[in-house]
Coordinates of C-alpha atoms in Angstrom, one line a residue:
X115 CA -83.4 35.1 -53.8
X116 CA -84.6 32.2 -51.9
X117 CA -84.2 29.9 -49.0
X118 CA -84.4 26.4 -49.9
X119 CA -84.8 22.7 -48.4
X120 CA -85.8 19.3 -47.4
X121 CA -85.1 15.8 -47.5
X122 CA -85.2 12.7 -49.1
X123 CA -86.2 9.3 -46.2
X124 CA -86.6 6.1 -48.4
X125 CA -86.9 4.5 -44.9
X126 CA -88.9 5.4 -42.5
X127 CA -90.0 9.6 -43.7
X128 CA -93.4 9.1 -41.8
X129 CA -96.7 10.4 -42.5
X130 CA -97.5 13.4 -44.4
X131 CA -98.4 15.4 -41.8
X132 CA -95.3 14.6 -40.1
X133 CA -92.9 14.8 -43.3
X134 CA -95.0 18.2 -44.3
X135 CA -94.0 19.7 -40.3
X136 CA -90.6 18.7 -40.1
X137 CA -90.0 21.3 -44.2
X138 CA -92.1 23.1 -42.7
X139 CA -89.7 23.4 -39.5
X140 CA -86.7 23.8 -42.0
X141 CA -87.7 26.2 -44.2
X142 CA -88.2 28.1 -40.7
X143 CA -84.6 28.4 -39.6
X144 CA -84.4 30.1 -43.3
X145 CA -87.0 32.6 -42.7
X146 CA -84.5 35.5 -42.4
X147 CA -83.3 34.3 -46.7
X148 CA -87.2 34.3 -47.9
X149 CA -89.8 37.3 -45.7
X150 CA -91.6 36.9 -48.2
X151 CA -93.0 33.7 -48.6
X152 CA -93.6 30.1 -47.3
X153 CA -93.9 27.2 -49.3
X154 CA -93.9 22.8 -49.2
X155 CA -94.2 20.0 -50.7
X156 CA -94.9 16.2 -49.5
X157 CA -95.4 12.7 -51.0
X158 CA -95.5 10.7 -48.2
X159 CA -95.6 7.2 -50.8
X160 CA -91.8 8.8 -52.0
X161 CA -90.5 9.9 -48.5
X162 CA -89.8 12.6 -50.2
X163 CA -90.3 16.4 -49.3
X164 CA -89.5 20.2 -50.2
X165 CA -89.4 23.7 -47.8
X166 CA -88.7 27.1 -49.4
X167 CA -88.7 30.3 -48.1
X168 CA -89.4 32.6 -50.9
X169 CA -87.7 36.7 -50.8
X170 CA -89.6 37.5 -54.2
X171 CA -87.8 39.2 -56.8
X172 CA -89.3 38.9 -60.2
X173 CA -92.7 38.6 -60.6
X174 CA -94.3 38.8 -57.4
X175 CA -97.5 37.2 -58.4
X176 CA -99.3 34.2 -56.4
X177 CA -97.6 32.4 -59.6
X178 CA -94.1 32.6 -57.9
X179 CA -95.1 30.3 -55.5
X180 CA -93.4 27.2 -54.6
X181 CA -92.2 24.5 -54.1
X182 CA -93.3 24.3 -58.5
X183 CA -94.5 21.5 -60.4
X184 CA -94.2 21.3 -63.5
X185 CA -97.1 21.8 -66.7
X186 CA -96.8 18.0 -67.1
X187 CA -97.0 17.4 -63.3
X188 CA -94.1 15.5 -63.6
X189 CA -91.1 17.5 -61.6
X190 CA -91.0 19.5 -58.8
X191 CA -89.1 22.0 -57.8
X192 CA -87.9 25.1 -54.8
X193 CA -84.7 26.6 -56.1
X194 CA -83.4 29.7 -55.1
X195 CA -81.5 32.4 -57.2
X196 CA -81.7 34.5 -60.5
X197 CA -82.5 33.9 -64.3
X198 CA -81.1 36.2 -66.2
X199 CA -81.4 35.0 -69.7
X200 CA -85.5 33.5 -68.2
X201 CA -86.7 35.5 -71.6
X202 CA -85.2 34.3 -74.4
X203 CA -85.0 31.0 -72.8
X204 CA -89.3 31.0 -72.3
X205 CA -89.4 33.0 -76.4
X206 CA -88.0 29.8 -76.9
X207 CA -89.9 27.7 -75.1
X208 CA -93.2 29.1 -76.4
X209 CA -92.2 28.4 -80.2
X210 CA -91.5 25.5 -79.0
X211 CA -95.3 25.8 -77.9
X212 CA -95.4 25.6 -74.0
X213 CA -97.3 27.0 -72.7
X214 CA -96.9 29.6 -69.5
X215 CA -99.6 30.8 -65.9
X216 CA -96.6 32.9 -64.8
X217 CA -93.5 35.1 -65.6
X218 CA -91.2 33.7 -63.3
X219 CA -87.9 32.5 -64.1
X220 CA -89.1 28.9 -62.8
X221 CA -91.8 28.0 -64.1
X222 CA -89.8 28.5 -67.3
X223 CA -86.8 26.4 -66.0
X224 CA -89.9 23.9 -65.0
X225 CA -90.6 23.2 -69.3
X226 CA -86.6 24.1 -69.8
X227 CA -86.3 20.5 -67.8
X228 CA -89.1 19.5 -70.0
X229 CA -87.9 20.3 -73.0
X230 CA -83.9 19.1 -73.3
X231 CA -83.4 17.4 -70.8
X232 CA -81.5 18.7 -67.1
X233 CA -78.4 18.6 -67.8
X234 CA -79.7 20.6 -70.8
X235 CA -81.0 22.9 -69.0
X236 CA -78.2 23.5 -67.5
X237 CA -75.8 24.1 -69.7
X238 CA -78.4 27.3 -71.3
X239 CA -79.0 28.9 -68.6
X240 CA -77.4 31.8 -67.2
X241 CA -77.0 33.1 -63.5
X242 CA -77.7 31.6 -60.3
X243 CA -78.7 29.2 -58.5
X244 CA -78.6 26.4 -56.6
X245 CA -82.5 23.8 -56.4
X246 CA -83.6 20.8 -55.8
X247 CA -85.8 19.1 -58.7
X248 CA -87.6 15.8 -57.8
X249 CA -88.6 13.6 -60.7
X250 CA -91.8 12.1 -60.0
X251 CA -91.9 9.2 -63.0
X252 CA -88.0 7.9 -61.4
X253 CA -88.3 9.0 -57.8
X254 CA -84.9 10.4 -58.6
X255 CA -83.5 13.4 -56.7
X256 CA -81.2 16.3 -58.3
X257 CA -79.8 18.9 -56.5
X258 CA -77.5 22.2 -59.0
X259 CA -75.2 24.8 -58.0
X260 CA -74.1 27.5 -60.6
X261 CA -71.4 27.4 -62.1
X262 CA -69.4 29.6 -60.1
X263 CA -70.8 29.1 -56.6
X264 CA -72.7 31.9 -56.4
X265 CA -75.7 29.8 -54.9
X266 CA -74.8 27.5 -51.8
X267 CA -76.1 24.3 -50.9
X268 CA -75.9 21.5 -48.5
X269 CA -76.4 17.9 -48.6
X270 CA -76.1 15.3 -45.9
X271 CA -76.0 11.3 -46.4
X272 CA -76.8 8.3 -43.6
X273 CA -79.0 5.8 -42.1
X274 CA -81.6 6.4 -44.7
X275 CA -81.8 9.9 -44.7
X276 CA -80.8 12.5 -47.2
X277 CA -81.2 16.0 -46.2
X278 CA -80.6 19.5 -47.7
X279 CA -80.8 23.0 -47.6
X280 CA -79.1 27.1 -48.4
X281 CA -77.7 26.4 -45.5
X282 CA -76.4 24.5 -42.1
X283 CA -79.2 25.5 -39.8
X284 CA -82.1 24.3 -41.6
X285 CA -80.3 20.3 -40.6
X286 CA -81.3 21.1 -36.8
X287 CA -84.6 21.4 -37.9
X288 CA -84.9 17.7 -38.9
X289 CA -85.0 14.8 -35.5
X290 CA -82.9 12.4 -37.0
X291 CA -80.0 15.3 -37.7
X292 CA -76.6 14.2 -35.1
X293 CA -73.6 15.8 -36.4
X294 CA -70.2 15.5 -35.4
X295 CA -67.4 17.7 -35.6
X296 CA -64.7 16.9 -38.1
X297 CA -61.6 17.9 -36.7
X298 CA -60.0 18.0 -40.4
X299 CA -61.8 19.8 -41.8
X300 CA -60.8 22.1 -38.9
X301 CA -57.9 22.5 -39.8
X302 CA -58.1 23.1 -43.2
X303 CA -60.1 26.6 -41.3
X304 CA -57.8 27.5 -39.3
X305 CA -55.7 27.3 -43.2
X306 CA -57.5 29.2 -45.4
X307 CA -60.3 31.3 -42.1
X308 CA -63.0 29.6 -44.6
X309 CA -64.0 25.2 -44.6
X310 CA -63.2 24.7 -48.2
X311 CA -65.7 22.9 -50.8
X312 CA -66.2 19.9 -50.3
X313 CA -65.5 20.0 -46.9
X314 CA -67.9 21.7 -44.4
X315 CA -67.5 21.7 -39.7
X316 CA -69.9 18.7 -40.3
X317 CA -68.5 15.2 -41.2
X318 CA -72.2 14.6 -42.0
X319 CA -72.1 17.6 -44.2
X320 CA -71.0 18.6 -48.2
X321 CA -71.0 21.7 -49.9
X322 CA -72.3 20.8 -53.4
X323 CA -69.2 22.1 -55.6
X324 CA -70.5 25.1 -58.5
X325 CA -71.4 23.9 -61.4
X326 CA -72.2 20.0 -60.7
X327 CA -75.3 18.5 -61.0
X328 CA -76.3 15.3 -57.9
X329 CA -78.7 13.0 -59.1
X330 CA -79.2 9.9 -56.2
X331 CA -81.3 7.3 -57.5
X332 CA -83.3 4.0 -55.7
X333 CA -80.8 2.4 -54.4
X334 CA -77.6 4.3 -55.0
X335 CA -75.2 6.5 -53.5
X336 CA -75.2 10.1 -54.8
X337 CA -73.9 10.3 -57.5
X338 CA -72.0 14.4 -58.4
X339 CA -71.2 15.3 -62.6
X340 CA -70.3 18.8 -63.6
X341 CA -72.5 20.2 -66.4
X342 CA -69.6 23.3 -66.4
X343 CA -66.1 23.3 -65.4
X344 CA -64.0 25.7 -64.8
X345 CA -61.3 24.6 -65.3
X346 CA -62.1 22.9 -69.2
X347 CA -62.9 26.0 -70.2
X348 CA -60.7 27.5 -73.3
X349 CA -58.1 29.3 -72.4
X350 CA -56.5 29.4 -75.8
X351 CA -55.1 33.4 -76.4
X352 CA -57.6 35.4 -77.4
X353 CA -57.2 37.0 -81.0
X354 CA -57.6 40.9 -80.9
X355 CA -56.0 44.0 -80.2
X356 CA -56.0 46.5 -77.6
X357 CA -59.5 47.8 -79.0
X358 CA -61.2 44.8 -80.6
X359 CA -60.8 43.7 -76.9
X360 CA -61.9 46.5 -74.6
X361 CA -65.0 46.7 -76.8
X362 CA -65.8 43.5 -76.7
X363 CA -65.8 43.0 -73.1
X364 CA -67.7 46.7 -72.5
X365 CA -70.1 45.0 -74.6
X366 CA -70.7 41.2 -73.3
X367 CA -70.2 43.8 -69.3
X368 CA -73.0 45.9 -71.1
X369 CA -76.0 42.3 -71.2
X370 CA -74.1 40.9 -68.1
X371 CA -75.9 44.6 -66.3
X372 CA -78.7 44.2 -68.6
X373 CA -79.6 41.0 -67.2
X374 CA -78.6 41.7 -63.8
X375 CA -80.8 45.3 -63.0
X376 CA -84.7 42.7 -63.8
X377 CA -86.2 43.1 -61.1
X378 CA -90.3 43.9 -60.3
X379 CA -88.8 45.3 -56.9
X380 CA -86.4 48.0 -56.3
X381 CA -83.1 48.2 -57.7
X382 CA -78.8 49.6 -56.1
X383 CA -75.7 49.3 -56.4
X384 CA -72.5 48.8 -54.0
X385 CA -69.9 51.5 -54.9
X386 CA -66.8 51.5 -53.2
X387 CA -65.1 53.5 -55.3
X388 CA -62.9 50.7 -57.0
X389 CA -62.3 49.3 -59.7
X390 CA -64.4 46.7 -60.0
X391 CA -68.1 48.7 -58.5
X392 CA -67.5 51.4 -60.0
X393 CA -67.5 50.3 -63.2
X394 CA -71.0 48.1 -62.7
X395 CA -71.8 51.2 -61.4
X396 CA -71.1 53.4 -64.2
X397 CA -72.0 50.3 -66.7
X398 CA -76.1 50.4 -64.8
X399 CA -76.2 54.4 -65.0
X400 CA -74.9 53.8 -69.3
X401 CA -78.1 52.0 -69.4
X402 CA -81.2 53.2 -66.8
X403 CA -82.7 56.5 -67.5
X404 CA -82.7 57.6 -63.9
X405 CA -80.2 57.9 -61.2
X406 CA -78.7 54.2 -59.8
X407 CA -79.3 54.2 -55.8
X408 CA -75.4 53.2 -54.6
X409 CA -74.5 52.7 -51.0
X410 CA -71.0 53.3 -49.3
X411 CA -69.7 53.3 -45.9
X412 CA -66.8 54.6 -44.4
X413 CA -65.0 54.1 -41.0
X414 CA -63.4 57.1 -39.9
X415 CA -59.9 54.5 -39.0
X416 CA -57.3 55.8 -41.7
X417 CA -56.4 53.0 -44.2
X418 CA -59.8 51.4 -43.9
X419 CA -62.3 54.2 -45.4
X420 CA -62.8 54.0 -48.9
X421 CA -65.6 55.8 -49.1
X422 CA -64.5 59.7 -51.0
X423 CA -63.3 57.2 -53.1
X424 CA -66.5 56.1 -53.2
X425 CA -68.7 59.4 -54.1
X426 CA -66.4 61.1 -56.6
X427 CA -67.4 58.2 -58.6
X428 CA -70.8 58.2 -57.6
X429 CA -71.3 62.0 -58.6
X430 CA -69.6 61.5 -61.8
X431 CA -71.5 59.3 -62.9
X432 CA -74.6 60.7 -61.7
X433 CA -75.7 57.5 -58.7
X434 CA -78.4 58.9 -56.1
X435 CA -75.5 58.4 -53.3
X436 CA -75.7 57.0 -49.5
X437 CA -73.2 56.8 -47.4
X438 CA -72.5 56.4 -44.0
X439 CA -69.7 56.5 -41.5
X440 CA -70.0 53.6 -38.9
X441 CA -68.1 54.1 -35.6
X442 CA -66.6 51.4 -34.2
X443 CA -69.3 50.0 -31.4
X444 CA -71.1 50.0 -34.3
X445 CA -69.2 47.5 -36.3
X446 CA -68.3 45.6 -33.0
X447 CA -72.3 45.5 -32.0
X448 CA -72.2 43.1 -35.8
X449 CA -69.8 40.5 -34.0
X450 CA -71.7 38.6 -31.4
X451 CA -73.8 37.7 -34.6
X452 CA -71.2 36.7 -36.8
X453 CA -71.3 32.6 -36.4
X454 CA -74.8 32.7 -35.8
X455 CA -75.3 33.8 -40.1
X456 CA -73.0 32.1 -41.2
X457 CA -73.7 28.3 -39.5
X458 CA -70.3 26.7 -39.4
X459 CA -66.9 29.0 -38.8
X460 CA -65.9 31.8 -41.1
X461 CA -63.4 34.0 -39.8
X462 CA -63.1 36.5 -42.7
X463 CA -62.8 39.9 -41.1
X464 CA -64.6 41.5 -43.6
X465 CA -67.3 39.7 -43.6
X466 CA -68.1 42.8 -40.5
X467 CA -68.5 45.9 -43.3
X468 CA -70.1 43.8 -45.7
X469 CA -73.2 43.1 -43.6
X470 CA -73.6 46.9 -42.5
X471 CA -73.3 47.9 -46.5
X472 CA -75.9 45.4 -46.6
X473 CA -78.2 46.8 -43.8
X474 CA -78.2 50.2 -45.0
X475 CA -78.6 49.3 -48.0
X476 CA -81.7 47.5 -47.6
X477 CA -83.0 50.1 -46.2
X478 CA -83.6 51.5 -49.8
X479 CA -83.3 48.3 -51.9
X480 CA -84.3 44.8 -52.5
X481 CA -81.8 44.0 -54.9
X482 CA -78.1 44.9 -54.7
X483 CA -75.7 44.1 -57.6
X484 CA -71.4 44.5 -56.3
X485 CA -67.9 43.7 -58.3
X486 CA -67.0 41.1 -56.4
X487 CA -64.8 38.2 -59.0
X488 CA -63.2 41.7 -60.3
X489 CA -60.0 40.1 -59.0
X490 CA -59.9 36.8 -59.6
X491 CA -60.8 37.1 -63.6
X492 CA -58.9 40.1 -64.5
X493 CA -56.0 40.1 -62.1
X494 CA -56.1 42.5 -59.3
X495 CA -55.1 41.1 -56.2
X496 CA -52.1 42.8 -55.0
X497 CA -50.5 38.8 -53.7
X498 CA -50.2 38.2 -57.9
X499 CA -47.9 40.7 -58.2
X500 CA -46.2 41.0 -54.3
X501 CA -46.2 36.4 -55.5
X502 CA -44.6 36.6 -58.7
X503 CA -42.1 39.3 -57.9
X504 CA -40.7 37.4 -55.1
X505 CA -40.9 34.1 -56.1
X506 CA -39.1 35.6 -59.7
X507 CA -35.5 36.8 -57.3
X508 CA -35.5 34.3 -54.6
X509 CA -35.7 31.1 -56.8
X510 CA -32.3 31.6 -57.5
X511 CA -30.7 32.1 -53.9
X512 CA -29.8 29.7 -51.6
X513 CA -32.5 28.6 -48.6
X514 CA -29.3 28.8 -46.1
X515 CA -29.5 32.9 -47.3
X516 CA -33.1 33.5 -47.9
X517 CA -33.9 31.6 -43.9
X518 CA -31.1 34.6 -42.7
X519 CA -33.4 37.1 -44.3
X520 CA -36.4 35.5 -43.1
X521 CA -34.9 35.8 -40.0
X522 CA -34.0 39.5 -40.4
X523 CA -37.5 40.7 -41.1
X524 CA -40.0 38.7 -39.6
X525 CA -37.9 40.4 -36.1
X526 CA -39.2 43.4 -36.9
X527 CA -42.2 44.1 -35.2
X528 CA -44.5 45.2 -37.8
X529 CA -45.7 48.0 -37.1
X530 CA -41.8 49.0 -37.3
X531 CA -42.5 47.6 -41.0
X532 CA -45.6 49.9 -41.2
X533 CA -43.6 53.1 -40.6
X534 CA -40.5 52.2 -42.1
X535 CA -43.1 52.3 -45.9
X536 CA -44.0 55.9 -45.5
X537 CA -41.2 56.5 -47.9
X538 CA -42.9 54.7 -50.4
X539 CA -44.9 56.9 -52.8
X540 CA -48.0 56.8 -51.8
X541 CA -50.6 55.6 -55.2
X542 CA -47.2 53.1 -54.1
X543 CA -47.7 51.5 -50.7
X544 CA -50.3 49.1 -50.1
X545 CA -51.6 48.9 -47.3
X546 CA -51.3 46.4 -44.1
X547 CA -47.2 46.9 -45.9
X548 CA -45.5 45.4 -42.8
X549 CA -48.4 42.8 -42.0
X550 CA -47.3 42.2 -46.2
X551 CA -43.1 42.3 -45.1
X552 CA -44.0 39.1 -43.2
X553 CA -45.4 37.3 -45.0
X554 CA -43.3 38.0 -47.8
X555 CA -40.5 36.9 -45.7
X556 CA -42.0 34.1 -44.5
X557 CA -41.9 33.3 -48.5
X558 CA -38.6 33.5 -48.3
X559 CA -37.8 29.5 -46.6
X560 CA -40.4 27.9 -49.4
X561 CA -38.7 25.8 -52.1
X562 CA -41.7 25.8 -54.8
X563 CA -43.5 28.4 -56.4
X564 CA -46.6 26.6 -55.0
X565 CA -45.6 26.3 -51.8
X566 CA -45.2 30.5 -51.9
X567 CA -49.7 31.1 -53.3
X568 CA -50.1 28.8 -49.9
X569 CA -48.5 30.2 -47.7
X570 CA -49.6 34.0 -49.0
X571 CA -53.6 32.4 -48.3
X572 CA -53.0 31.2 -45.2
X573 CA -53.2 31.7 -42.0
X574 CA -52.3 29.0 -39.6
X575 CA -48.7 27.6 -41.7
X576 CA -49.0 24.7 -39.5
X577 CA -52.5 24.3 -38.3
X578 CA -53.0 20.1 -38.1
X579 CA -50.3 21.5 -35.0
X580 CA -53.4 23.8 -33.3
X581 CA -56.1 20.8 -33.9
X582 CA -56.1 17.2 -32.0
X583 CA -57.6 14.8 -34.0
X584 CA -56.7 16.5 -36.7
X585 CA -55.3 15.7 -40.3
X586 CA -55.3 19.0 -43.0
X587 CA -57.2 17.3 -46.0
X588 CA -55.2 18.5 -49.3
X589 CA -56.9 19.9 -52.1
X590 CA -56.1 21.7 -55.0
X591 CA -53.6 23.9 -54.0
X592 CA -51.9 21.0 -52.6
X593 CA -52.3 19.6 -57.1
X594 CA -48.5 19.7 -58.4
X595 CA -49.3 19.1 -62.1
X596 CA -51.1 22.3 -62.4
X597 CA -48.1 24.1 -63.2
X598 CA -48.6 21.6 -67.0
X599 CA -52.1 22.7 -67.5
X600 CA -51.0 26.6 -66.6
X601 CA -47.6 27.4 -66.7
X602 CA -48.4 30.9 -65.7
X603 CA -47.3 30.8 -61.5
X604 CA -49.9 34.6 -62.0
X605 CA -53.3 33.0 -64.0
X606 CA -51.9 29.1 -61.8
X607 CA -53.0 32.0 -58.3
X608 CA -56.1 33.3 -60.4
X609 CA -57.1 29.6 -61.7
X610 CA -56.6 28.2 -57.8
X611 CA -58.6 31.5 -56.7
X612 CA -61.3 30.9 -59.0
X613 CA -62.0 27.3 -57.5
X614 CA -61.7 27.5 -53.8
X615 CA -61.2 31.4 -52.6
X616 CA -64.2 32.9 -54.3
X617 CA -66.7 30.8 -53.8
X618 CA -65.6 29.5 -50.1
X619 CA -64.4 32.4 -48.8
X620 CA -65.5 36.1 -51.4
X621 CA -69.5 34.6 -52.5
X622 CA -69.8 32.7 -49.0
X623 CA -69.1 36.1 -47.0
X624 CA -71.5 38.4 -49.2
X625 CA -74.2 35.1 -49.9
X626 CA -74.8 35.2 -46.1
X627 CA -74.1 38.7 -44.3
X628 CA -76.4 40.4 -47.7
X629 CA -79.4 37.1 -47.3
X630 CA -78.8 38.1 -43.0
X631 CA -81.1 41.4 -43.6
X632 CA -83.3 40.1 -46.5
X633 CA -81.2 41.5 -49.2
X634 CA -80.5 39.3 -53.0
X635 CA -77.1 40.6 -54.4
X636 CA -76.3 39.9 -57.4
X637 CA -72.1 40.3 -59.7
X638 CA -72.6 40.4 -62.8
X639 CA -68.4 40.4 -63.1
X640 CA -69.4 37.1 -62.1
X641 CA -71.9 36.1 -65.9
X642 CA -70.3 32.8 -66.7
X643 CA -69.5 34.0 -70.3
X644 CA -67.2 37.1 -68.7
X645 CA -65.5 34.3 -66.8
X646 CA -64.9 32.5 -70.0
X647 CA -63.7 35.5 -71.9
X648 CA -61.7 36.6 -69.0
X649 CA -60.1 33.4 -68.8
X650 CA -58.5 34.4 -72.2
X651 CA -57.2 36.8 -72.0
X652 CA -53.2 36.8 -72.9
X653 CA -51.7 37.9 -69.9
X654 CA -50.6 41.7 -71.1
X655 CA -54.3 42.3 -70.7
X656 CA -54.4 41.4 -67.3
X657 CA -51.2 43.4 -66.4
X658 CA -49.2 46.1 -67.0
X659 CA -46.9 49.0 -66.0
X660 CA -47.1 47.2 -62.8
X661 CA -51.2 47.6 -62.2
X662 CA -53.6 45.0 -63.0
X663 CA -56.6 44.9 -64.0
X664 CA -55.4 46.2 -67.4
X665 CA -58.8 45.6 -69.9
X666 CA -61.2 46.7 -66.8
X667 CA -59.5 50.0 -66.7
X668 CA -60.0 50.1 -69.7
X669 CA -63.3 49.1 -69.9
X670 CA -64.4 51.5 -67.4
X671 CA -62.3 54.6 -68.3
X672 CA -64.5 55.3 -71.0
X673 CA -67.7 55.8 -68.8
X674 CA -65.4 56.9 -65.2
X675 CA -61.9 59.6 -65.8
X676 CA -59.1 57.5 -64.1
X677 CA -57.9 60.0 -61.7
X678 CA -60.9 58.9 -59.7
X679 CA -60.1 56.0 -59.0
X680 CA -56.4 56.0 -60.2
X681 CA -54.6 54.6 -56.1
X682 CA -53.4 51.2 -54.7
X683 CA -55.9 48.6 -53.9
X684 CA -57.3 48.0 -50.5
X685 CA -59.8 46.2 -49.8
X686 CA -63.1 45.8 -47.7
X687 CA -61.1 44.7 -44.1
X688 CA -62.0 46.5 -40.4
X689 CA -58.9 47.3 -37.6
X690 CA -59.2 43.9 -36.5
X691 CA -56.3 44.9 -34.9
X692 CA -56.7 47.5 -32.7
X693 CA -59.9 45.7 -31.9
X694 CA -57.9 42.9 -30.7
X695 CA -55.6 45.4 -29.2
X696 CA -58.6 47.7 -27.9
X697 CA -62.3 47.5 -26.8
X698 CA -62.4 43.4 -28.0
X699 CA -59.0 42.4 -26.1
X700 CA -60.8 41.5 -23.2
X701 CA -63.8 39.6 -25.0
X702 CA -60.2 37.9 -27.3
X703 CA -58.8 36.5 -24.4
X704 CA -61.6 35.0 -22.3
X705 CA -62.1 32.8 -25.3
X706 CA -58.3 32.6 -26.2
X707 CA -57.7 31.7 -22.3
X708 CA -55.9 27.9 -21.7
X709 CA -59.1 26.7 -19.6
X710 CA -61.5 28.0 -22.3
X711 CA -59.2 26.6 -25.6
X712 CA -59.6 23.0 -23.4
X713 CA -63.3 23.3 -22.7
X714 CA -63.8 21.8 -25.9
X715 CA -61.0 19.1 -27.0
X716 CA -60.9 20.4 -30.3
X717 CA -57.0 22.9 -30.5
X718 CA -54.3 23.0 -28.7
X719 CA -53.9 26.5 -26.2
X720 CA -49.3 27.0 -26.2
X721 CA -49.9 27.8 -30.3
X722 CA -52.6 30.3 -30.4
X723 CA -51.3 31.5 -26.9
X724 CA -48.5 32.4 -28.5
X725 CA -49.8 34.2 -30.7
X726 CA -51.7 35.8 -28.2
X727 CA -49.4 37.2 -26.9
X728 CA -46.8 38.3 -30.0
X729 CA -50.6 40.1 -30.8
X730 CA -50.7 42.7 -27.8
X731 CA -47.2 43.1 -27.0
X732 CA -46.7 44.6 -30.7
X733 CA -44.6 41.8 -31.3
X734 CA -47.0 40.8 -34.3
X735 CA -49.4 41.6 -36.2
X736 CA -50.9 38.8 -35.4
X737 CA -55.1 39.2 -35.9
X738 CA -56.0 37.0 -39.5
X739 CA -54.6 33.5 -37.3
X740 CA -56.2 35.5 -34.5
X741 CA -59.3 36.0 -36.1
X742 CA -60.5 32.5 -36.9
X743 CA -60.2 31.2 -33.3
X744 CA -61.6 32.9 -31.8
X745 CA -65.1 32.8 -34.7
X746 CA -64.5 29.3 -33.8
X747 CA -64.5 28.9 -29.9
X748 CA -67.5 32.0 -30.5
X749 CA -69.1 29.0 -32.9
X750 CA -67.9 26.4 -30.2
X751 CA -69.8 28.0 -27.9
X752 CA -73.1 28.4 -29.1
X753 CA -73.1 24.7 -30.4
X754 CA -72.3 23.7 -26.8
X755 CA -75.6 26.1 -26.0
X756 CA -77.5 25.6 -28.9

């Protein structure tokens, strides 16, 4: 894993020494992504400069140093990520007469570009990657990002200057970077808890969409074209019976995991004891001649501790398991650093345990595998079931009646619903029952299935009411034509999550948290071949008997007794609701005061104060909406002091 950055200034890049100094300063902002090596390269005549920070994983020798030039000298690349089929490609390329100096996947990529062209080579890659490639012959800059958006890449263009980087913080080091906050993006952030692509918190910067290639030619605007599109993946149902599908998925996952276990440094895995991470660890252990190192953290707060489940799975598989029970003080100690690591407001509170488990793992390994992506591909999120059940039940009820029911449910505090939920058997009762009752009740007033999904994933339902001078951009979640191409509501929610929530929340969270401690995190369930296979699964292979991820459970059942993993989905969270009424109350009170909010001239204090009052009085659990504002306020304070 690495950090990449650079710029193209076709007007006045300055002297070569000045360009190298600028790009070196930009790369130094990414040192945490690559503490093992640093490199920079500049071409004064072309106005191009590339910078790189390296976390050495494959080919630890100087032959893996970047920026790296191709054998002919035509291409120069700085690359972040891993190409898992590079050995296969290397064999093909050697058969075509290509010769190699070292053993890195970067060198193989360059040879692939020279042999098959950039687009042709991209379509052959299996991996996670983000790279900048300079074509010295055509004087063209190209940026690309992996199929699902596992690795980040930002770009910005203004006044003849084009910047790019793995993280926004690198832009700060360029002397001509003058950003302004995008109020529309802030409104979108308040809905989702993240800034949705292609937007960023800065009006001048953009996220490169997953599966795309950006090309910047002389005298032209950036051109972005897809080389792979989830929307165009074949969705026709596979013609297999249950046993055949189980065997096919088992073989595919084995191959994905095997490829991702290749490293020249110590390797392990995150293990929560849930379906996804347990499957990854089971397949790692099945293909390893030594005990796989696994890592989990636990919390003493009820409803948030998965450590016993992880320990039981690890014991059965024979893994070398390490767990750490985290105190609330340790977890709270992470909060002041969140905005520094995430660069723009980001409010998925599971960022805290993700960082803590990454920090734990980094004491023992340099690479971990995780189970991220299983919910989106195989149908695991609770909202898929709640959304379908809710919509099927309410769509025939007149809206006025639904409004009365909604009012009745939401007037009962979430804490009371939590207590009432104890009449439901533990194995069927979802976590945070009161929150889910309120979300379901709020969705009762909606008239379209798309609106139900949007409500289920929203933190603030009317974010425009909070942002001064901001209008939320209407993205994919407002596209009512989707039901024509993805008619099944369950599958449509999966589809939307894969294109939005997965890259912009889940993968962003894991990348920044792991990179903060210089740990590479790999995600075998997001091998694009696995995602393509899952897209073709009929509904009965995703959901059966009221449970999601049916086929993935069948694969896992070959390795782990079902009794160890059959339980309600818990998620990977922390008790933010309790902390905001306890040890974080003073911190939150200071950030949410009318004066603190007015200081930045971005938000209206009235709805925020109403939410804060409701939360403190326990009338309503407003932890998630409040967390978005707190992370935004903390970020604004950091920017003001920068």
